[in-house]
Amino acid sequence: MTFRLDMKVRDYECDLQGIVNNSVYFNYLEHARHEYLLAQDVDFVALAKEGINLVVVRSEMDYKASLVPGDKFYVSVEMVRESRLKFAFIQHVYRASDDKLALKAKVIGTSVNAEGRPFLPEQLERLFAA
């Protein structure tokens, strides 16, 4: 299932060139991942309080087009299993006015317990069983 989150570029997210600074896309992607997880009944904050931390181990981002102040855009999120202990979020950022691809990304993560050991909690396992 592909999840979609609508957003809008804020002026302060842009650099001197008048486009969204490359580092800001990390924030867009992270926010969309958290909203995706909440929509799947996985509470990122509640997991952390239980000593279960979801962590990023690798990010791949391909910039395709620039967003500018005021652009409405959306981020798509799809979660796939990478291995026994890793998962990936396949994400795309599209300008809403014309569905132009601005960025494509693959963010690989895992979860670690309170001792820092990798594992996948039941809350994530069930997402791959569906």
CSV table of N, CA, C and O in Angstrom, one decimal:
chain,number,residue,atom,x,y,z
A,1,MET,N,0.8,-1.2,0.0
A,1,MET,CA,0.0,0.0,0.0
A,1,MET,C,0.9,1.3,0.0
A,1,MET,O,1.8,1.4,0.8
A,2,THR,N,0.6,2.2,-0.9
A,2,THR,CA,1.3,3.4,-0.9
A,2,THR,C,0.6,4.5,-0.1
A,2,THR,O,-0.6,4.7,-0.3
A,3,PHE,N,1.3,5.2,0.7
A,3,PHE,CA,0.7,6.2,1.6
A,3,PHE,C,1.1,7.6,1.0
A,3,PHE,O,2.2,7.7,0.3
A,4,ARG,N,0.3,8.6,1.1
A,4,ARG,CA,0.5,9.9,0.6
A,4,ARG,C,0.3,11.0,1.7
A,4,ARG,O,-0.7,10.9,2.4
A,5,LEU,N,1.3,11.9,1.7
A,5,LEU,CA,1.2,13.0,2.7
A,5,LEU,C,1.4,14.3,1.9
A,5,LEU,O,2.4,14.5,1.2
A,6,ASP,N,0.4,15.2,2.0
A,6,ASP,CA,0.4,16.5,1.3
A,6,ASP,C,1.1,17.5,2.2
A,6,ASP,O,0.9,17.6,3.4
A,7,MET,N,2.0,18.3,1.6
A,7,MET,CA,2.7,19.4,2.3
A,7,MET,C,2.9,20.6,1.5
A,7,MET,O,2.5,20.6,0.3
A,8,LYS,N,3.5,21.6,2.0
A,8,LYS,CA,3.7,22.9,1.3
A,8,LYS,C,5.1,23.4,1.7
A,8,LYS,O,5.5,23.4,2.9
A,9,VAL,N,5.8,23.9,0.7
A,9,VAL,CA,7.2,24.5,1.0
A,9,VAL,C,7.0,25.8,1.7
A,9,VAL,O,6.2,26.7,1.3
A,10,ARG,N,7.8,26.0,2.8
A,10,ARG,CA,7.8,27.2,3.6
A,10,ARG,C,9.0,28.0,3.1
A,10,ARG,O,10.1,27.5,2.8
A,11,ASP,N,8.9,29.3,3.2
A,11,ASP,CA,10.0,30.2,2.7
A,11,ASP,C,11.3,29.9,3.3
A,11,ASP,O,12.3,29.9,2.7
A,12,TYR,N,11.3,29.7,4.6
A,12,TYR,CA,12.6,29.5,5.3
A,12,TYR,C,13.3,28.2,5.0
A,12,TYR,O,14.4,28.0,5.4
A,13,GLU,N,12.7,27.3,4.2
A,13,GLU,CA,13.3,26.1,3.8
A,13,GLU,C,14.1,26.2,2.6
A,13,GLU,O,14.8,25.3,2.2
A,14,CYS,N,14.1,27.4,2.0
A,14,CYS,CA,14.8,27.6,0.8
A,14,CYS,C,16.2,28.3,1.0
A,14,CYS,O,16.4,29.1,1.9
A,15,ASP,N,17.1,28.1,0.1
A,15,ASP,CA,18.4,28.6,0.2
A,15,ASP,C,18.5,29.9,-0.7
A,15,ASP,O,17.5,30.4,-1.2
A,16,LEU,N,19.7,30.4,-0.8
A,16,LEU,CA,19.9,31.7,-1.6
A,16,LEU,C,19.5,31.6,-3.1
A,16,LEU,O,19.2,32.6,-3.7
A,17,GLN,N,19.5,30.3,-3.6
A,17,GLN,CA,19.1,30.1,-5.0
A,17,GLN,C,17.6,30.2,-5.2
A,17,GLN,O,17.1,30.1,-6.3
A,18,GLY,N,16.8,30.2,-4.0
A,18,GLY,CA,15.4,30.3,-4.1
A,18,GLY,C,14.7,28.9,-4.3
A,18,GLY,O,13.5,28.9,-4.6
A,19,ILE,N,15.5,27.9,-4.0
A,19,ILE,CA,14.9,26.5,-4.0
A,19,ILE,C,15.1,25.8,-2.7
A,19,ILE,O,15.9,26.3,-1.8
A,20,VAL,N,14.3,24.8,-2.5
A,20,VAL,CA,14.4,24.0,-1.2
A,20,VAL,C,15.8,23.5,-1.1
A,20,VAL,O,16.4,22.9,-2.0
A,21,ASN,N,16.4,23.8,0.1
A,21,ASN,CA,17.7,23.3,0.4
A,21,ASN,C,17.7,21.8,0.4
A,21,ASN,O,16.8,21.2,1.0
A,22,ASN,N,18.8,21.2,-0.1
A,22,ASN,CA,18.8,19.7,-0.2
A,22,ASN,C,18.6,19.1,1.2
A,22,ASN,O,18.0,18.0,1.2
A,23,SER,N,19.1,19.6,2.2
A,23,SER,CA,19.0,19.0,3.6
A,23,SER,C,17.6,19.0,4.1
A,23,SER,O,17.2,18.1,4.9
A,24,VAL,N,16.7,19.9,3.6
A,24,VAL,CA,15.3,20.0,4.0
A,24,VAL,C,14.5,18.7,3.6
A,24,VAL,O,13.6,18.3,4.3
A,25,TYR,N,14.9,18.1,2.5
A,25,TYR,CA,14.2,16.9,2.0
A,25,TYR,C,14.3,15.8,3.0
A,25,TYR,O,13.3,15.0,3.2
A,26,PHE,N,15.4,15.7,3.8
A,26,PHE,CA,15.4,14.7,4.9
A,26,PHE,C,14.3,14.9,5.9
A,26,PHE,O,13.7,13.9,6.3
A,27,ASN,N,14.0,16.2,6.2
A,27,ASN,CA,12.9,16.5,7.1
A,27,ASN,C,11.5,16.1,6.5
A,27,ASN,O,10.7,15.5,7.2
A,28,TYR,N,11.3,16.4,5.2
A,28,TYR,CA,10.1,16.0,4.6
A,28,TYR,C,9.9,14.5,4.6
A,28,TYR,O,8.8,14.0,4.9
A,29,LEU,N,11.0,13.8,4.2
A,29,LEU,CA,10.9,12.3,4.2
A,29,LEU,C,10.6,11.7,5.6
A,29,LEU,O,9.8,10.8,5.7
A,30,GLU,N,11.3,12.3,6.6
A,30,GLU,CA,11.2,11.7,7.9
A,30,GLU,C,9.7,12.0,8.4
A,30,GLU,O,9.1,11.1,9.0
A,31,HIS,N,9.2,13.2,8.2
A,31,HIS,CA,7.9,13.5,8.7
A,31,HIS,C,6.9,12.5,8.0
A,31,HIS,O,5.9,12.0,8.6
A,32,ALA,N,7.0,12.3,6.7
A,32,ALA,CA,6.1,11.4,6.0
A,32,ALA,C,6.2,10.0,6.5
A,32,ALA,O,5.2,9.3,6.6
A,33,ARG,N,7.4,9.5,6.8
A,33,ARG,CA,7.6,8.2,7.4
A,33,ARG,C,6.9,8.1,8.7
A,33,ARG,O,6.2,7.1,9.0
A,34,HIS,N,7.0,9.1,9.6
A,34,HIS,CA,6.3,9.0,10.9
A,34,HIS,C,4.8,9.0,10.7
A,34,HIS,O,4.1,8.3,11.4
A,35,GLU,N,4.3,9.8,9.8
A,35,GLU,CA,2.8,9.8,9.5
A,35,GLU,C,2.4,8.5,8.9
A,35,GLU,O,1.3,8.0,9.3
A,36,TYR,N,3.2,7.9,8.1
A,36,TYR,CA,2.9,6.6,7.5
A,36,TYR,C,2.7,5.6,8.6
A,36,TYR,O,1.8,4.8,8.7
A,37,LEU,N,3.7,5.6,9.5
A,37,LEU,CA,3.7,4.6,10.6
A,37,LEU,C,2.5,4.8,11.5
A,37,LEU,O,1.8,3.8,11.9
A,38,LEU,N,2.2,6.1,11.8
A,38,LEU,CA,1.0,6.3,12.6
A,38,LEU,C,-0.3,5.8,11.9
A,38,LEU,O,-1.2,5.3,12.6
A,39,ALA,N,-0.4,6.0,10.6
A,39,ALA,CA,-1.5,5.5,9.9
A,39,ALA,C,-1.6,4.0,9.9
A,39,ALA,O,-2.7,3.4,9.7
A,40,GLN,N,-0.5,3.3,10.2
A,40,GLN,CA,-0.5,1.9,10.3
A,40,GLN,C,-0.6,1.4,11.8
A,40,GLN,O,-0.3,0.3,12.1
A,41,ASP,N,-0.9,2.4,12.6
A,41,ASP,CA,-1.0,2.1,14.1
A,41,ASP,C,0.3,1.7,14.7
A,41,ASP,O,0.4,0.9,15.6
A,42,VAL,N,1.4,2.3,14.2
A,42,VAL,CA,2.7,2.1,14.8
A,42,VAL,C,3.1,3.5,15.3
A,42,VAL,O,3.3,4.4,14.5
A,43,ASP,N,3.2,3.7,16.6
A,43,ASP,CA,3.5,5.0,17.2
A,43,ASP,C,5.0,5.0,17.5
A,43,ASP,O,5.5,4.4,18.5
A,44,PHE,N,5.7,5.8,16.7
A,44,PHE,CA,7.1,6.0,16.8
A,44,PHE,C,7.5,6.4,18.2
A,44,PHE,O,8.5,5.9,18.8
A,45,VAL,N,6.8,7.4,18.8
A,45,VAL,CA,7.1,7.9,20.2
A,45,VAL,C,6.9,6.9,21.2
A,45,VAL,O,7.7,6.7,22.1
A,46,ALA,N,5.7,6.2,21.1
A,46,ALA,CA,5.4,5.1,22.1
A,46,ALA,C,6.5,4.0,22.1
A,46,ALA,O,6.9,3.5,23.1
A,47,LEU,N,7.0,3.6,20.9
A,47,LEU,CA,8.0,2.6,20.8
A,47,LEU,C,9.3,3.1,21.5
A,47,LEU,O,9.9,2.3,22.2
A,48,ALA,N,9.7,4.4,21.3
A,48,ALA,CA,10.9,4.9,21.9
A,48,ALA,C,10.7,4.9,23.5
A,48,ALA,O,11.7,4.5,24.2
A,49,LYS,N,9.5,5.2,24.0
A,49,LYS,CA,9.3,5.1,25.4
A,49,LYS,C,9.4,3.7,25.9
A,49,LYS,O,9.8,3.5,27.1
A,50,GLU,N,9.2,2.7,25.1
A,50,GLU,CA,9.4,1.3,25.4
A,50,GLU,C,10.8,0.8,25.3
A,50,GLU,O,11.1,-0.4,25.5
A,51,GLY,N,11.7,1.7,24.9
A,51,GLY,CA,13.1,1.3,24.6
A,51,GLY,C,13.3,0.7,23.3
A,51,GLY,O,14.4,0.1,23.0
A,52,ILE,N,12.4,0.9,22.4
A,52,ILE,CA,12.5,0.4,21.0
A,52,ILE,C,12.7,1.6,20.1
A,52,ILE,O,11.8,2.4,20.0
A,53,ASN,N,13.9,1.7,19.5
A,53,ASN,CA,14.2,2.8,18.7
A,53,ASN,C,14.3,2.4,17.2
A,53,ASN,O,15.1,1.5,16.9
A,54,LEU,N,13.6,3.1,16.3
A,54,LEU,CA,13.7,2.9,14.9
A,54,LEU,C,14.8,3.9,14.4
A,54,LEU,O,14.8,5.1,14.7
A,55,VAL,N,15.8,3.3,13.7
A,55,VAL,CA,16.9,4.1,13.3
A,55,VAL,C,17.2,3.9,11.8
A,55,VAL,O,16.9,2.9,11.2
A,56,VAL,N,17.6,5.0,11.2
A,56,VAL,CA,18.0,5.0,9.8
A,56,VAL,C,19.5,4.5,9.7
A,56,VAL,O,20.3,5.0,10.5
A,57,VAL,N,19.8,3.6,8.8
A,57,VAL,CA,21.1,3.1,8.6
A,57,VAL,C,21.7,3.5,7.3
A,57,VAL,O,22.9,3.5,7.1
A,58,ARG,N,20.8,3.9,6.4
A,58,ARG,CA,21.3,4.4,5.0
A,58,ARG,C,20.2,5.2,4.4
A,58,ARG,O,19.0,4.9,4.5
A,59,SER,N,20.6,6.2,3.7
A,59,SER,CA,19.7,7.1,2.9
A,59,SER,C,20.3,7.3,1.5
A,59,SER,O,21.4,7.6,1.3
A,60,GLU,N,19.4,7.0,0.5
A,60,GLU,CA,19.8,7.3,-0.9
A,60,GLU,C,18.8,8.2,-1.4
A,60,GLU,O,17.6,8.0,-1.4
A,61,MET,N,19.2,9.4,-2.0
A,61,MET,CA,18.3,10.4,-2.5
A,61,MET,C,18.8,10.8,-3.9
A,61,MET,O,20.0,11.2,-4.1
A,62,ASP,N,17.9,10.8,-4.8
A,62,ASP,CA,18.1,11.3,-6.2
A,62,ASP,C,17.3,12.6,-6.4
A,62,ASP,O,16.0,12.4,-6.4
A,63,TYR,N,17.9,13.7,-6.5
A,63,TYR,CA,17.2,15.0,-6.8
A,63,TYR,C,16.9,15.1,-8.3
A,63,TYR,O,17.8,15.0,-9.1
A,64,LYS,N,15.6,15.3,-8.6
A,64,LYS,CA,15.2,15.4,-10.0
A,64,LYS,C,14.7,16.7,-10.4
A,64,LYS,O,14.9,17.1,-11.6
A,65,ALA,N,14.1,17.5,-9.6
A,65,ALA,CA,13.6,18.8,-9.9
A,65,ALA,C,13.5,19.6,-8.6
A,65,ALA,O,13.4,19.0,-7.5
A,66,SER,N,13.5,20.9,-8.7
A,66,SER,CA,13.5,21.8,-7.5
A,66,SER,C,12.1,22.2,-7.1
A,66,SER,O,11.3,22.5,-8.0
A,67,LEU,N,11.9,22.3,-5.8
A,67,LEU,CA,10.7,22.9,-5.3
A,67,LEU,C,11.0,24.3,-4.9
A,67,LEU,O,12.2,24.6,-4.5
A,68,VAL,N,10.1,25.2,-4.9
A,68,VAL,CA,10.3,26.7,-4.6
A,68,VAL,C,9.2,27.1,-3.5
A,68,VAL,O,8.3,26.4,-3.3
A,69,PRO,N,9.4,28.2,-2.9
A,69,PRO,CA,8.5,28.7,-1.9
A,69,PRO,C,7.0,28.7,-2.4
A,69,PRO,O,6.8,29.1,-3.5
A,70,GLY,N,6.2,28.1,-1.5
A,70,GLY,CA,4.8,28.1,-1.9
A,70,GLY,C,4.3,26.9,-2.6
A,70,GLY,O,3.1,26.6,-2.7
A,71,ASP,N,5.3,26.1,-3.2
A,71,ASP,CA,4.9,24.9,-3.9
A,71,ASP,C,4.2,23.9,-3.0
A,71,ASP,O,4.6,23.7,-1.9
A,72,LYS,N,3.0,23.4,-3.4
A,72,LYS,CA,2.4,22.3,-2.8
A,72,LYS,C,3.0,21.1,-3.4
A,72,LYS,O,3.2,21.0,-4.6
A,73,PHE,N,3.2,20.1,-2.5
A,73,PHE,CA,3.8,18.8,-2.9
A,73,PHE,C,3.3,17.7,-2.1
A,73,PHE,O,2.6,17.9,-1.1
A,74,TYR,N,3.6,16.5,-2.5
A,74,TYR,CA,3.2,15.3,-1.7
A,74,TYR,C,4.3,14.4,-1.7
A,74,TYR,O,5.2,14.3,-2.6
A,75,VAL,N,4.4,13.6,-0.6
A,75,VAL,CA,5.4,12.6,-0.4
A,75,VAL,C,4.7,11.2,-0.4
A,75,VAL,O,3.7,11.0,0.4
A,76,SER,N,5.1,10.3,-1.2
A,76,SER,CA,4.6,9.0,-1.2
A,76,SER,C,5.5,8.1,-0.4
A,76,SER,O,6.8,8.3,-0.4
A,77,VAL,N,5.0,7.1,0.3
A,77,VAL,CA,5.7,6.2,1.2
A,77,VAL,C,5.3,4.8,1.0
A,77,VAL,O,4.1,4.5,1.0
A,78,GLU,N,6.2,3.9,0.7
A,78,GLU,CA,5.9,2.5,0.7
A,78,GLU,C,7.0,1.8,1.5
A,78,GLU,O,8.2,2.1,1.4
A,79,MET,N,6.6,0.9,2.4
A,79,MET,CA,7.6,0.2,3.2
A,79,MET,C,7.7,-1.2,2.7
A,79,MET,O,6.8,-1.9,2.5
A,80,VAL,N,9.0,-1.7,2.6
A,80,VAL,CA,9.3,-3.0,2.1
A,80,VAL,C,10.4,-3.6,3.0
A,80,VAL,O,11.1,-2.9,3.7
A,81,ARG,N,10.4,-4.9,3.1
A,81,ARG,CA,11.3,-5.6,3.9
A,81,ARG,C,12.6,-5.8,3.1
A,81,ARG,O,12.6,-6.2,1.9
A,82,GLU,N,13.7,-5.4,3.7
A,82,GLU,CA,15.0,-5.6,3.0
A,82,GLU,C,15.7,-6.9,3.4
A,82,GLU,O,16.4,-7.5,2.6
A,83,SER,N,15.6,-7.2,4.7
A,83,SER,CA,16.3,-8.5,5.2
A,83,SER,C,15.6,-8.8,6.5
A,83,SER,O,14.6,-8.2,6.9
A,84,ARG,N,16.1,-9.8,7.2
A,84,ARG,CA,15.5,-10.3,8.4
A,84,ARG,C,15.4,-9.1,9.4
A,84,ARG,O,14.4,-9.0,10.2
A,85,LEU,N,16.4,-8.2,9.5
A,85,LEU,CA,16.4,-7.2,10.5
A,85,LEU,C,16.3,-5.7,9.9
A,85,LEU,O,16.3,-4.8,10.6
A,86,LYS,N,16.2,-5.6,8.6
A,86,LYS,CA,16.1,-4.3,8.0
A,86,LYS,C,14.9,-4.1,7.1
A,86,LYS,O,14.4,-5.1,6.6
A,87,PHE,N,14.4,-2.9,7.0
A,87,PHE,CA,13.3,-2.5,6.2
A,87,PHE,C,13.7,-1.3,5.4
A,87,PHE,O,14.6,-0.6,5.8
A,88,ALA,N,13.0,-1.0,4.4
A,88,ALA,CA,13.2,0.2,3.6
A,88,ALA,C,11.9,0.9,3.3
A,88,ALA,O,10.9,0.4,3.1
A,89,PHE,N,12.1,2.2,3.3
A,89,PHE,CA,11.0,3.1,2.9
A,89,PHE,C,11.3,3.6,1.5
A,89,PHE,O,12.4,4.3,1.3
A,90,ILE,N,10.5,3.3,0.5
A,90,ILE,CA,10.6,3.8,-0.8
A,90,ILE,C,9.8,5.1,-0.9
A,90,ILE,O,8.6,5.0,-0.6
A,91,GLN,N,10.4,6.2,-1.1
A,91,GLN,CA,9.7,7.5,-1.0
A,91,GLN,C,9.9,8.3,-2.3
A,91,GLN,O,11.0,8.3,-2.8
A,92,HIS,N,8.9,9.1,-2.6
A,92,HIS,CA,9.0,10.0,-3.8
A,92,HIS,C,8.3,11.3,-3.3
A,92,HIS,O,7.3,11.3,-2.6
A,93,VAL,N,8.9,12.4,-3.8
A,93,VAL,CA,8.4,13.8,-3.6
A,93,VAL,C,7.9,14.3,-5.0
A,93,VAL,O,8.7,14.3,-5.9
A,94,TYR,N,6.6,14.7,-5.1
A,94,TYR,CA,6.1,15.2,-6.3
A,94,TYR,C,5.5,16.6,-6.1
A,94,TYR,O,4.8,16.8,-5.1
A,95,ARG,N,5.8,17.5,-7.0
A,95,ARG,CA,5.1,18.8,-7.0
A,95,ARG,C,3.6,18.5,-7.4
A,95,ARG,O,3.3,17.8,-8.4
A,96,ALA,N,2.7,19.0,-6.6
A,96,ALA,CA,1.3,18.7,-6.7
A,96,ALA,C,0.7,19.3,-8.0
A,96,ALA,O,-0.2,18.7,-8.6
A,97,SER,N,1.2,20.5,-8.4
A,97,SER,CA,0.5,21.2,-9.5
A,97,SER,C,0.6,20.4,-10.8
A,97,SER,O,-0.3,20.5,-11.7
A,98,ASP,N,1.7,19.6,-11.0
A,98,ASP,CA,1.8,18.9,-12.3
A,98,ASP,C,2.3,17.4,-12.1
A,98,ASP,O,2.7,16.8,-13.0
A,99,ASP,N,2.4,17.0,-10.8
A,99,ASP,CA,2.8,15.6,-10.5
A,99,ASP,C,4.3,15.4,-10.9
A,99,ASP,O,4.7,14.3,-11.2
A,100,LYS,N,5.1,16.4,-11.0
A,100,LYS,CA,6.5,16.3,-11.5
A,100,LYS,C,7.3,15.7,-10.3
A,100,LYS,O,7.2,16.2,-9.2
A,101,LEU,N,8.1,14.7,-10.6
A,101,LEU,CA,8.9,14.1,-9.6
A,101,LEU,C,10.1,15.0,-9.2
A,101,LEU,O,10.8,15.5,-10.1
A,102,ALA,N,10.1,15.4,-8.0
A,102,ALA,CA,11.2,16.2,-7.5
A,102,ALA,C,12.3,15.4,-6.8
A,102,ALA,O,13.5,15.9,-6.9
A,103,LEU,N,12.0,14.3,-6.2
A,103,LEU,CA,13.0,13.5,-5.5
A,103,LEU,C,12.5,12.1,-5.4
A,103,LEU,O,11.4,11.8,-5.2
A,104,LYS,N,13.5,11.2,-5.5
A,104,LYS,CA,13.2,9.8,-5.2
A,104,LYS,C,14.2,9.3,-4.1
A,104,LYS,O,15.4,9.7,-4.2
A,105,ALA,N,13.7,8.5,-3.2
A,105,ALA,CA,14.6,8.2,-2.1
A,105,ALA,C,14.3,6.7,-1.6
A,105,ALA,O,13.2,6.2,-1.8
A,106,LYS,N,15.4,6.1,-1.1
A,106,LYS,CA,15.3,4.9,-0.4
A,106,LYS,C,16.0,5.0,0.9
A,106,LYS,O,17.2,5.4,1.0
A,107,VAL,N,15.2,4.9,2.0
A,107,VAL,CA,15.7,5.0,3.3
A,107,VAL,C,15.6,3.7,4.0
A,107,VAL,O,14.6,3.1,4.2
A,108,ILE,N,16.8,3.2,4.4
A,108,ILE,CA,16.9,1.8,5.0
A,108,ILE,C,17.0,2.0,6.5
A,108,ILE,O,17.8,2.8,7.0
A,109,GLY,N,16.2,1.2,7.3
A,109,GLY,CA,16.3,1.3,8.7
A,109,GLY,C,16.2,0.0,9.4
A,109,GLY,O,16.0,-1.1,8.7
A,110,THR,N,16.4,0.0,10.7
A,110,THR,CA,16.2,-1.2,11.5
A,110,THR,C,15.6,-0.6,12.9
A,110,THR,O,15.4,0.5,13.0
A,111,SER,N,15.4,-1.5,13.8
A,111,SER,CA,15.0,-1.1,15.1
A,111,SER,C,16.0,-1.8,16.1
A,111,SER,O,16.5,-2.9,15.8
A,112,VAL,N,16.3,-1.1,17.2
A,112,VAL,CA,17.2,-1.6,18.2
A,112,VAL,C,16.5,-1.6,19.5
A,112,VAL,O,15.6,-0.7,19.8
A,113,ASN,N,16.8,-2.6,20.3
A,113,ASN,CA,16.2,-2.6,21.7
A,113,ASN,C,17.0,-1.7,22.6
A,113,ASN,O,17.9,-1.1,22.2
A,114,ALA,N,16.6,-1.8,23.9
A,114,ALA,CA,17.2,-0.9,24.9
A,114,ALA,C,18.7,-1.2,25.1
A,114,ALA,O,19.5,-0.3,25.5
A,115,GLU,N,19.2,-2.4,24.7
A,115,GLU,CA,20.6,-2.7,24.8
A,115,GLU,C,21.3,-2.4,23.5
A,115,GLU,O,22.5,-2.6,23.4
A,116,GLY,N,20.6,-1.8,22.5
A,116,GLY,CA,21.2,-1.4,21.3
A,116,GLY,C,21.3,-2.5,20.2
A,116,GLY,O,22.0,-2.4,19.2
A,117,ARG,N,20.7,-3.6,20.5
A,117,ARG,CA,20.7,-4.8,19.6
A,117,ARG,C,19.6,-4.7,18.6
A,117,ARG,O,18.5,-4.5,18.9
A,118,PRO,N,19.9,-5.0,17.3
A,118,PRO,CA,18.9,-4.9,16.2
A,118,PRO,C,17.9,-6.0,16.4
A,118,PRO,O,18.3,-7.2,16.7
A,119,PHE,N,16.7,-5.7,16.1
A,119,PHE,CA,15.6,-6.7,16.0
A,119,PHE,C,14.4,-6.0,15.4
A,119,PHE,O,14.4,-4.8,15.3
A,120,LEU,N,13.4,-6.8,15.0
A,120,LEU,CA,12.2,-6.2,14.5
A,120,LEU,C,11.0,-6.5,15.5
A,120,LEU,O,10.7,-7.7,15.7
A,121,PRO,N,10.5,-5.5,16.1
A,121,PRO,CA,9.4,-5.7,17.0
A,121,PRO,C,8.1,-6.2,16.3
A,121,PRO,O,8.0,-6.0,15.1
A,122,GLU,N,7.2,-6.7,17.0
A,122,GLU,CA,5.9,-7.3,16.5
A,122,GLU,C,5.2,-6.2,15.7
A,122,GLU,O,4.6,-6.5,14.7
A,123,GLN,N,5.2,-4.9,16.2
A,123,GLN,CA,4.5,-3.9,15.5
A,123,GLN,C,4.9,-3.7,14.0
A,123,GLN,O,4.1,-3.4,13.2
A,124,LEU,N,6.2,-3.9,13.8
A,124,LEU,CA,6.7,-3.9,12.4
A,124,LEU,C,6.5,-5.2,11.7
A,124,LEU,O,6.2,-5.2,10.5
A,125,GLU,N,6.7,-6.3,12.3
A,125,GLU,CA,6.6,-7.6,11.7
A,125,GLU,C,5.2,-7.7,11.1
A,125,GLU,O,5.0,-8.2,10.0
A,126,ARG,N,4.2,-7.2,11.8
A,126,ARG,CA,2.8,-7.4,11.3
A,126,ARG,C,2.6,-6.6,10.0
A,126,ARG,O,1.7,-6.9,9.2
A,127,LEU,N,3.4,-5.5,9.8
A,127,LEU,CA,3.2,-4.7,8.6
A,127,LEU,C,3.7,-5.5,7.3
A,127,LEU,O,3.1,-5.3,6.3
A,128,PHE,N,4.6,-6.4,7.5
A,128,PHE,CA,5.1,-7.2,6.4
A,128,PHE,C,4.3,-8.5,6.2
A,128,PHE,O,4.3,-9.1,5.2
A,129,ALA,N,3.5,-8.9,7.3
A,129,ALA,CA,2.7,-10.0,7.2
A,129,ALA,C,1.4,-9.8,6.4
A,129,ALA,O,0.7,-10.7,5.9
A,130,ALA,N,1.0,-8.5,6.4
A,130,ALA,CA,-0.3,-8.1,5.7
A,130,ALA,C,-0.3,-8.3,4.2
A,130,ALA,O,0.7,-8.2,3.6
